[in-house]
Tab-separated table of C-alpha atoms in Angstrom:
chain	number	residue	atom	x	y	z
A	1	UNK	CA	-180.133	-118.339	165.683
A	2	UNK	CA	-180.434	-114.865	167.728
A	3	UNK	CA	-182.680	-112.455	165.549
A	4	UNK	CA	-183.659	-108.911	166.897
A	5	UNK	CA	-187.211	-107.556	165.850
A	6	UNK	CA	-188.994	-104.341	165.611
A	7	UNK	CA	-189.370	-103.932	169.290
A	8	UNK	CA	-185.384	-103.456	170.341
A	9	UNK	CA	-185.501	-100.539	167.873
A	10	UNK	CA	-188.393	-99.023	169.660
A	11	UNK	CA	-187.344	-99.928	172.924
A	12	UNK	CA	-183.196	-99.154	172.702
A	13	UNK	CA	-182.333	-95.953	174.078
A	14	UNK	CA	-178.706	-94.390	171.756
A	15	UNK	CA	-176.307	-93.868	173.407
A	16	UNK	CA	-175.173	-89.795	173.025
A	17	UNK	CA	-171.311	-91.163	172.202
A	18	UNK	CA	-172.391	-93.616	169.092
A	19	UNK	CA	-171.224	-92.707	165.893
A	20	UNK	CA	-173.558	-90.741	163.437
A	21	UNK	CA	-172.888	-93.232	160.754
A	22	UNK	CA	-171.275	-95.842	159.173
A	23	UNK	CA	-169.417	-97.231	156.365
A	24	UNK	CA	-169.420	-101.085	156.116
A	25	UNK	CA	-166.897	-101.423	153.665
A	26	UNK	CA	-165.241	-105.163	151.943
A	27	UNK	CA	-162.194	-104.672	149.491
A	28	UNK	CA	-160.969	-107.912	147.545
A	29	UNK	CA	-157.445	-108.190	147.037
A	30	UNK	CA	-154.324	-109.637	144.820
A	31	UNK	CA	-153.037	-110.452	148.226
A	32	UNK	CA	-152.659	-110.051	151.835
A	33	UNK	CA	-149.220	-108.162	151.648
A	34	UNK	CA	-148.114	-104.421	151.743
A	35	UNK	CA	-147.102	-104.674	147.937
A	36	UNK	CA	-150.638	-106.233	146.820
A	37	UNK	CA	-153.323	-104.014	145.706
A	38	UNK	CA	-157.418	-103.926	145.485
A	39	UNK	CA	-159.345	-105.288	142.852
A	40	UNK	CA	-162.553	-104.580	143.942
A	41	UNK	CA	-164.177	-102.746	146.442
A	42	UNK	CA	-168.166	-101.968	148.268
A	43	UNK	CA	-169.977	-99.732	150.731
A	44	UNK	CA	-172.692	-99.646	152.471
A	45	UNK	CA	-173.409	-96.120	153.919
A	46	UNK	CA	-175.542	-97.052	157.036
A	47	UNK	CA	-177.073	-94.485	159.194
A	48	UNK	CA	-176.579	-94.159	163.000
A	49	UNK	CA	-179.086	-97.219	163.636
A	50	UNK	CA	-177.463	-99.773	161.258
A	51	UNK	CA	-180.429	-98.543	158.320
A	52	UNK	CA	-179.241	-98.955	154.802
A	53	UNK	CA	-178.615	-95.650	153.315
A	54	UNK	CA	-177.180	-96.572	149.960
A	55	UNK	CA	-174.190	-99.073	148.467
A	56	UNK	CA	-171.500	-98.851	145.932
A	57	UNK	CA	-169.246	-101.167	144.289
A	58	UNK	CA	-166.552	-101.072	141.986
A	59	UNK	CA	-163.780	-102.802	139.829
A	60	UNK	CA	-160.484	-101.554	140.422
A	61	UNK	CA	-157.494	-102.283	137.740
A	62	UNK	CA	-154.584	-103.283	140.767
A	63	UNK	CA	-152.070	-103.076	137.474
A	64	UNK	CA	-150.530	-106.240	137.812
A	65	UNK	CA	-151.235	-109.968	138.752
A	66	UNK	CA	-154.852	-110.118	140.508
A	67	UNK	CA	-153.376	-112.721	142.606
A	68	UNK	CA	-156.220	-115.440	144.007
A	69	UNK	CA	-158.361	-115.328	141.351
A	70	UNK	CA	-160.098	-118.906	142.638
A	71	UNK	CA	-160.818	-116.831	145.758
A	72	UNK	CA	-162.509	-113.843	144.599
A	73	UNK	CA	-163.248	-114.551	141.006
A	74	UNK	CA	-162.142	-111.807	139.226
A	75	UNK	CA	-159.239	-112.324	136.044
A	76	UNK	CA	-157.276	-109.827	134.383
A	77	UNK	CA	-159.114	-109.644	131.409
A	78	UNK	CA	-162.243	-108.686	133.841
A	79	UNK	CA	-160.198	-106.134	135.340
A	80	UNK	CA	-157.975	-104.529	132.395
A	81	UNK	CA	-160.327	-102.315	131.770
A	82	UNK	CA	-161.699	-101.307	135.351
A	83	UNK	CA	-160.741	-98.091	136.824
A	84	UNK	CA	-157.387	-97.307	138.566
A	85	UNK	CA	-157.719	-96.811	142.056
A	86	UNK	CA	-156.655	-93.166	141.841
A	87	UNK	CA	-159.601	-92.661	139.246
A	88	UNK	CA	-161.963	-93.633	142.110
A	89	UNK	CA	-160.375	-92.652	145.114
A	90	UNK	CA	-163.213	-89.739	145.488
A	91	UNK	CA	-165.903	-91.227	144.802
A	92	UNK	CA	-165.079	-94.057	147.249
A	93	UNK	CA	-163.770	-91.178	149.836
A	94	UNK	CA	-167.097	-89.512	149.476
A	95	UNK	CA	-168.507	-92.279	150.716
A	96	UNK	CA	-166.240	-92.542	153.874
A	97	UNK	CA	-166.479	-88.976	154.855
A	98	UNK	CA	-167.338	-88.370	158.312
A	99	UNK	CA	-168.488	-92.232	158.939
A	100	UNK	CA	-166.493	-94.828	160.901
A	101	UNK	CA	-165.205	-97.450	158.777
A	102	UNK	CA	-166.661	-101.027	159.581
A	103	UNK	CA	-164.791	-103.920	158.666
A	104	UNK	CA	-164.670	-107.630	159.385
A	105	UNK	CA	-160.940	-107.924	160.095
A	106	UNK	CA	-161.158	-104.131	159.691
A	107	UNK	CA	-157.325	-103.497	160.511
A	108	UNK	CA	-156.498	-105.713	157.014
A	109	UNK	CA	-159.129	-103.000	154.977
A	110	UNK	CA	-157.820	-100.468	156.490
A	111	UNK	CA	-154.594	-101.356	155.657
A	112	UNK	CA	-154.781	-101.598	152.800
A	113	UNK	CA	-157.472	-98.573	151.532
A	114	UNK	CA	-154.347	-96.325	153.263
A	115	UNK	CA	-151.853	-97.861	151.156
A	116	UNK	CA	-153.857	-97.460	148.156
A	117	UNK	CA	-154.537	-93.685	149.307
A	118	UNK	CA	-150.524	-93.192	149.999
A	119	UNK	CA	-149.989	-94.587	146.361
A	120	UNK	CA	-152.140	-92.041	145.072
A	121	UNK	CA	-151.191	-89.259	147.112
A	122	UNK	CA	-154.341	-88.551	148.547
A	123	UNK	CA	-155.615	-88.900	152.383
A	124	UNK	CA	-158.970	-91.415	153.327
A	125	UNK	CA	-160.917	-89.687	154.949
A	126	UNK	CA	-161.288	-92.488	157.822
A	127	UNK	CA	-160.858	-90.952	161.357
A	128	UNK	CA	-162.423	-94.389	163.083
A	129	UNK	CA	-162.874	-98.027	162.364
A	130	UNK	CA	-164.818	-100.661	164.174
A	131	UNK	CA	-164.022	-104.362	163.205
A	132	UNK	CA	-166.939	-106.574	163.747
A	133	UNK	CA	-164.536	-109.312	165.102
A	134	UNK	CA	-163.563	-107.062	168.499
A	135	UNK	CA	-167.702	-106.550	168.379
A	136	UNK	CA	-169.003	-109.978	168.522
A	137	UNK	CA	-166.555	-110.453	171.220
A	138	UNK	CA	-167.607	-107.445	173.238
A	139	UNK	CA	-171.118	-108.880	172.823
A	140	UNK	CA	-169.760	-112.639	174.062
A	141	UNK	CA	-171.714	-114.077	170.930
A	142	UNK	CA	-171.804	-117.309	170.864
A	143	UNK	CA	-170.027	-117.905	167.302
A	144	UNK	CA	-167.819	-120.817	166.747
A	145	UNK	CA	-165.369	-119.058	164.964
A	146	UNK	CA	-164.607	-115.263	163.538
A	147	UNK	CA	-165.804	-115.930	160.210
A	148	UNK	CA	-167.962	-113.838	158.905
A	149	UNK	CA	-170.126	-116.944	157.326
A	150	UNK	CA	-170.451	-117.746	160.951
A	151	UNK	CA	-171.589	-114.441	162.205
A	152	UNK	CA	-174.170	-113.991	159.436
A	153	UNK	CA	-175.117	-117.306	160.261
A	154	UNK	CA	-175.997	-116.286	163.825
A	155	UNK	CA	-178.267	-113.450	162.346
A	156	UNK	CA	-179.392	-115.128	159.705
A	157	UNK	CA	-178.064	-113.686	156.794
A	158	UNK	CA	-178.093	-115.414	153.931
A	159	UNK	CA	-174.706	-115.099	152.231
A	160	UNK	CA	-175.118	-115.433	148.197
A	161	UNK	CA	-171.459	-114.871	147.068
A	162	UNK	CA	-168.487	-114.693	149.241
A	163	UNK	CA	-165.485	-113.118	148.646
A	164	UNK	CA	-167.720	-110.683	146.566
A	165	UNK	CA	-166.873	-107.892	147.928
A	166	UNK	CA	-170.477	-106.354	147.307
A	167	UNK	CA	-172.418	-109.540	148.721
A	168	UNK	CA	-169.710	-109.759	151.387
A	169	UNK	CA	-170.340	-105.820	152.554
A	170	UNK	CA	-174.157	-106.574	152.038
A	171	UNK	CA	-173.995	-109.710	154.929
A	172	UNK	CA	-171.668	-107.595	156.858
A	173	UNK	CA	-174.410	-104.796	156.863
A	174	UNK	CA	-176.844	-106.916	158.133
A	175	UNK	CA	-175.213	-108.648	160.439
A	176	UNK	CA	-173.822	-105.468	161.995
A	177	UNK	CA	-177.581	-103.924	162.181
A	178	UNK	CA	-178.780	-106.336	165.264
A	179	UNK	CA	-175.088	-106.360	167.005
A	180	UNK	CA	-174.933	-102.661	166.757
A	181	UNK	CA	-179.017	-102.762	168.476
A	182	UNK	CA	-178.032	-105.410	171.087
A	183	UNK	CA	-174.576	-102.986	172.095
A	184	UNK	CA	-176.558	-99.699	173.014
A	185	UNK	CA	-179.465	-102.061	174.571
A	186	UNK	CA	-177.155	-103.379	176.968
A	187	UNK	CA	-174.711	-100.531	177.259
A	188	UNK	CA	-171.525	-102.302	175.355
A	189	UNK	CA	-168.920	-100.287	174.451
A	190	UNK	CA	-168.004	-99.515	170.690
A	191	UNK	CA	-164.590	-101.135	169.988
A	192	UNK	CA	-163.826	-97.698	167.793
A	193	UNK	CA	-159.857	-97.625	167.179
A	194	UNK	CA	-158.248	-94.321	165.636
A	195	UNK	CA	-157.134	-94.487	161.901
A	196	UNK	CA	-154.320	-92.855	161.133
A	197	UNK	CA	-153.328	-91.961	157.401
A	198	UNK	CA	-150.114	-92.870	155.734
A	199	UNK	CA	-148.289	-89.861	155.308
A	200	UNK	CA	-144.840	-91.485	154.750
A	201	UNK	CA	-145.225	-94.520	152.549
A	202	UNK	CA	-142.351	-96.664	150.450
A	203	UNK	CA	-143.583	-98.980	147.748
A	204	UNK	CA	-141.552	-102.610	148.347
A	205	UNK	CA	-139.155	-103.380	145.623
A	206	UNK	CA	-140.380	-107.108	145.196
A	207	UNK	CA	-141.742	-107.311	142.195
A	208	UNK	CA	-144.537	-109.881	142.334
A	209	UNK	CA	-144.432	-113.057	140.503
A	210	UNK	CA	-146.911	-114.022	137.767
A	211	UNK	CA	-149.571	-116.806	139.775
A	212	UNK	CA	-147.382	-116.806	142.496
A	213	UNK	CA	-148.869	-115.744	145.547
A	214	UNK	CA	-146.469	-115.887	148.878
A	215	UNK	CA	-148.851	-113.882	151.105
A	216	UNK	CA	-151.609	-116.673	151.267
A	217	UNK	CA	-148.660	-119.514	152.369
A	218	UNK	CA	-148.227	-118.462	155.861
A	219	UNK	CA	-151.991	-118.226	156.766
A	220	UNK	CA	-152.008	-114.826	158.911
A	221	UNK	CA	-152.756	-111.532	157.717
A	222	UNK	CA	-149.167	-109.985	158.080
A	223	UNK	CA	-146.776	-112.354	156.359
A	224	UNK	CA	-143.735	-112.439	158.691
A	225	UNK	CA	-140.574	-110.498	157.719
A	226	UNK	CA	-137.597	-112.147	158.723
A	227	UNK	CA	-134.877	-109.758	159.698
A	228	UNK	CA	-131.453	-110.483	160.808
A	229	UNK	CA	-131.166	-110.908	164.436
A	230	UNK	CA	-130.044	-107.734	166.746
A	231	UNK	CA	-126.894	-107.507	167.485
A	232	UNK	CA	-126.653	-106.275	170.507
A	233	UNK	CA	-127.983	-108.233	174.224
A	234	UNK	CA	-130.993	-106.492	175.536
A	235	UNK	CA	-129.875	-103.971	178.232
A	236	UNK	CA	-133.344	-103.579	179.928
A	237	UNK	CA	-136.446	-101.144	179.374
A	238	UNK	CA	-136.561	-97.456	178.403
A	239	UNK	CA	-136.168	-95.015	180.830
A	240	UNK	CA	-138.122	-91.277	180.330
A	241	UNK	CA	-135.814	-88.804	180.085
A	242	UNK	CA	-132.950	-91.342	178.880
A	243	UNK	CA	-132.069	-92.287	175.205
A	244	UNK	CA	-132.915	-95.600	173.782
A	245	UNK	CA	-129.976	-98.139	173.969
A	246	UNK	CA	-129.244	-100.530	171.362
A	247	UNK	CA	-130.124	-103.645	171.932
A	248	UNK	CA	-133.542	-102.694	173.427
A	249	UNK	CA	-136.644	-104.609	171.856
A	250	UNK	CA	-139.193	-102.408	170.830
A	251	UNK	CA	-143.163	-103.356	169.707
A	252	UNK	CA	-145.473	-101.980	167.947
A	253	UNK	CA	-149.582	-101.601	168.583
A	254	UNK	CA	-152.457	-99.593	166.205
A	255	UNK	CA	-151.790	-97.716	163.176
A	256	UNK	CA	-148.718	-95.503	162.308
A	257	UNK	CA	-148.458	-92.210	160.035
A	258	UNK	CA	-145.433	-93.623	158.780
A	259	UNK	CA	-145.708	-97.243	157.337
A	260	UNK	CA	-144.924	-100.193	159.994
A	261	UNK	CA	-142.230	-101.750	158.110
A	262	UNK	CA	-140.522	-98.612	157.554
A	263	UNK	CA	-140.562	-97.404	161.058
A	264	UNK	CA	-139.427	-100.881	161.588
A	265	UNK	CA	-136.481	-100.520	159.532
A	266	UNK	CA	-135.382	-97.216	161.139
A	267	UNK	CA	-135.259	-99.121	164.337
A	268	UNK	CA	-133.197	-101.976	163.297
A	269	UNK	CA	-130.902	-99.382	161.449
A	270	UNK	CA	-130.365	-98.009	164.729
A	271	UNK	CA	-129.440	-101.534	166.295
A	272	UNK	CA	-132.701	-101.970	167.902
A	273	UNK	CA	-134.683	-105.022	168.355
A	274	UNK	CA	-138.470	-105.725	166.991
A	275	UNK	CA	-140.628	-107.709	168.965
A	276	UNK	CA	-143.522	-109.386	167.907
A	277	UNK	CA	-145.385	-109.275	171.026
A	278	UNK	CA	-144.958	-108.176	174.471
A	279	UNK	CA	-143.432	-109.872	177.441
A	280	UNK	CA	-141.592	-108.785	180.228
A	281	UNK	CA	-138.410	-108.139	178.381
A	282	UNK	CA	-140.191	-105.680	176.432
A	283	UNK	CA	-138.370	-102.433	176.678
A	284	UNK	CA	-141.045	-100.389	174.497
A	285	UNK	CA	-144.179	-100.193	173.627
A	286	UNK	CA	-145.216	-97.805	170.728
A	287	UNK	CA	-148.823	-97.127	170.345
A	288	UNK	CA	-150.779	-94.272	169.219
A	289	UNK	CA	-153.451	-95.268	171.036
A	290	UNK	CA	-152.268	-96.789	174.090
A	291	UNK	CA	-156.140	-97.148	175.500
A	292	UNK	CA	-156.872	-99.391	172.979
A	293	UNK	CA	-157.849	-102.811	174.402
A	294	UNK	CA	-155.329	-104.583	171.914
A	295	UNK	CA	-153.468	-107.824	173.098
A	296	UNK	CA	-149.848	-105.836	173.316
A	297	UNK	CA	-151.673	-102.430	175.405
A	298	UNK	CA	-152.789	-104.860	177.905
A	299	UNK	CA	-149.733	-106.968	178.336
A	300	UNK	CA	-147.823	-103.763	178.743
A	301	UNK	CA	-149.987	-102.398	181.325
A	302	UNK	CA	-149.736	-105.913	183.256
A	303	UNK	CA	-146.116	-106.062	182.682
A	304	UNK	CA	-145.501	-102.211	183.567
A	305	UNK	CA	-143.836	-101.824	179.983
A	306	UNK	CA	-142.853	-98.123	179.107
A	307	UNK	CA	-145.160	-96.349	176.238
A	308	UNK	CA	-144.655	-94.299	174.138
A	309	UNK	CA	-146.268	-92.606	170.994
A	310	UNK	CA	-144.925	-92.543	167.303
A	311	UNK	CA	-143.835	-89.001	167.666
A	312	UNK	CA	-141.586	-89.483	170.922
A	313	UNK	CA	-140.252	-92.606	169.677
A	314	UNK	CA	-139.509	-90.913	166.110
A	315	UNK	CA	-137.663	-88.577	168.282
A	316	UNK	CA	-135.936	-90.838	170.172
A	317	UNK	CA	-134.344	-92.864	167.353
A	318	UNK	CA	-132.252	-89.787	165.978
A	319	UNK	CA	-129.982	-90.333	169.469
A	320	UNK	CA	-129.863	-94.190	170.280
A	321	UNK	CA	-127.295	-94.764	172.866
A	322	UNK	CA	-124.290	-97.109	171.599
A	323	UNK	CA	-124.813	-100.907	173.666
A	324	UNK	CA	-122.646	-101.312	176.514
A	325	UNK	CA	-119.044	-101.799	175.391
């Protein structure tokens, strides 16, 4: 058990580039899908030393199935009368303002608080996450896993009810308090990636099935969409100053302003390839954030892959080049 006391506060000196504050947020879902929606969701406002400020929680009505309910407890009857998330979108975007976002898998809540923003035509007010998992690594902490049972664990935080989402943000708080002290004691870089709001967003046509959930099968966070394979062979990477070819695989890294999937689709439309990863038949890399320490940024740097960000390649797919004959 590694537990910080009184004297790293006194004795760490804050770094000028640390965030002001911080919003350690846990959202409960019907799902892990781009269709499913919140049920529940907490804060913890933190100030720029980890220090409690306040918390919030709240009920939210997802209108429709809630999806696990053995997971995080909560039943339609509990939430048919909760708010919708529009209803609370500003209070819970009050509470976001100017903060980064911190999140234990914090690309999964941030996923899906932009989705739930898109759906109610308003913006979050996120500008920078920091997921606890890319932390504890940064901080080689010896955790045998990424749960976040084992990283409160390490701290010793006592977790009282998980997949609450207000005891899970509560844990999450505390546990971020001494790995936030230990970073600016020993100098460790912030993993802070960029958020970037949906400002193009499609709801999926699937209409979910009643106690059927097909996003907690697979196991991952992104349930894999299989798409019929590309046509055309693979004529090689992008060039600057040339069109993109069909046939050329393309990958995505970070967040989008348009939604993944649909970007996706506007690729395959134009008889490109998606690739799941990077290798060294990668033709493109699309990144918004292309210093981001991510697996497929640093496997494109090794490999020399091209990058590019989402407005070039937006650009690029209104003239893809026909494949070679």
């Amino acid at each position: 058990m590694t537990m910080l006391d009184d004297r790293t506060t006194a004795e760490t000196t804050w770094p000028t580039a640390y965030p002001e504050g911080y919003a350690v947020v846990d959202v409960e879902t019907t799902g892990l899908a781009r269709e499913d929606r919140i049920v529940s969701a907490a804060v913890y406002r933190l100030d720029a030393q980890g220090n409690v400020e306040d918390h919030w929680y709240t009920l939210v009505n997802p209108q429709r199935d809630p999806g696990p309910v053995w997971i995080h407890g909560l039943t339609s009857d509990m939430l048919q009368d909760a708010p919708l998330f529009k209803d609370i979108a500003g209070e819970f975007a009050g509470r976001l303002a100017d903060r980064v976002l911190v999140a234990h898998n914090a690309i999964f809540d941030w996923q899906m608080i932009a989705r739930e923003y898109a759906r109610a035509e308003e913006t979050a007010p996120v500008r920078q996450r920091l997921c606890t998992i890319a932390l504890s690594k940064e901080l080689n902490l010896p955790l045998p896993n990424h749960k976040l049972e084992s990283l409160a664990a390490h701290f010793g935080v006592v977790q009282q009810r998980a997949h609450h989402a207000l005891d899970d943000a509560r844990v999450l708080a505390e546990a971020f308090r001494p790995s936030l002290h230990a970073a600016a004691r020993d100098g460790v870089r912030l993993p802070l990636l960029e958020c970037r709001p949906l400002t193009e967003w499609s709801d999926s046509a699937v209409t979910p099935r009643i106690g059927y959930q097909s996003s907690y099968r697979g196991g991952g966070w992104r349930p894999s969409r299989k798409r019929p394979a590309c046509p055309h062979p693979n004529p090689g990477r992008f060039e600057d100053g040339k069109p993109l070819k069909q046939g050329m695989r393309i990958a995505f890294s970070g967040d989008t302003s348009v939604e993944r999937e649909l970007l996706e689709d506007r690729a395959v439309e134009a008889g490109l390839h998606i690739a799941t990863s990077v290798s060294r038949l990668t033709s493109l890399l699309v990144t918004n954030d292309p210093d981001s320490a991510t697996s497929k940024t640093v496997k494109a740097k090794s490999f020399g892959t091209p990058v590019v960000d989402e407005a070039a390649f937006t650009q690029l797919l209104r003239d893809v080049a026909a494949a070679d004959g």
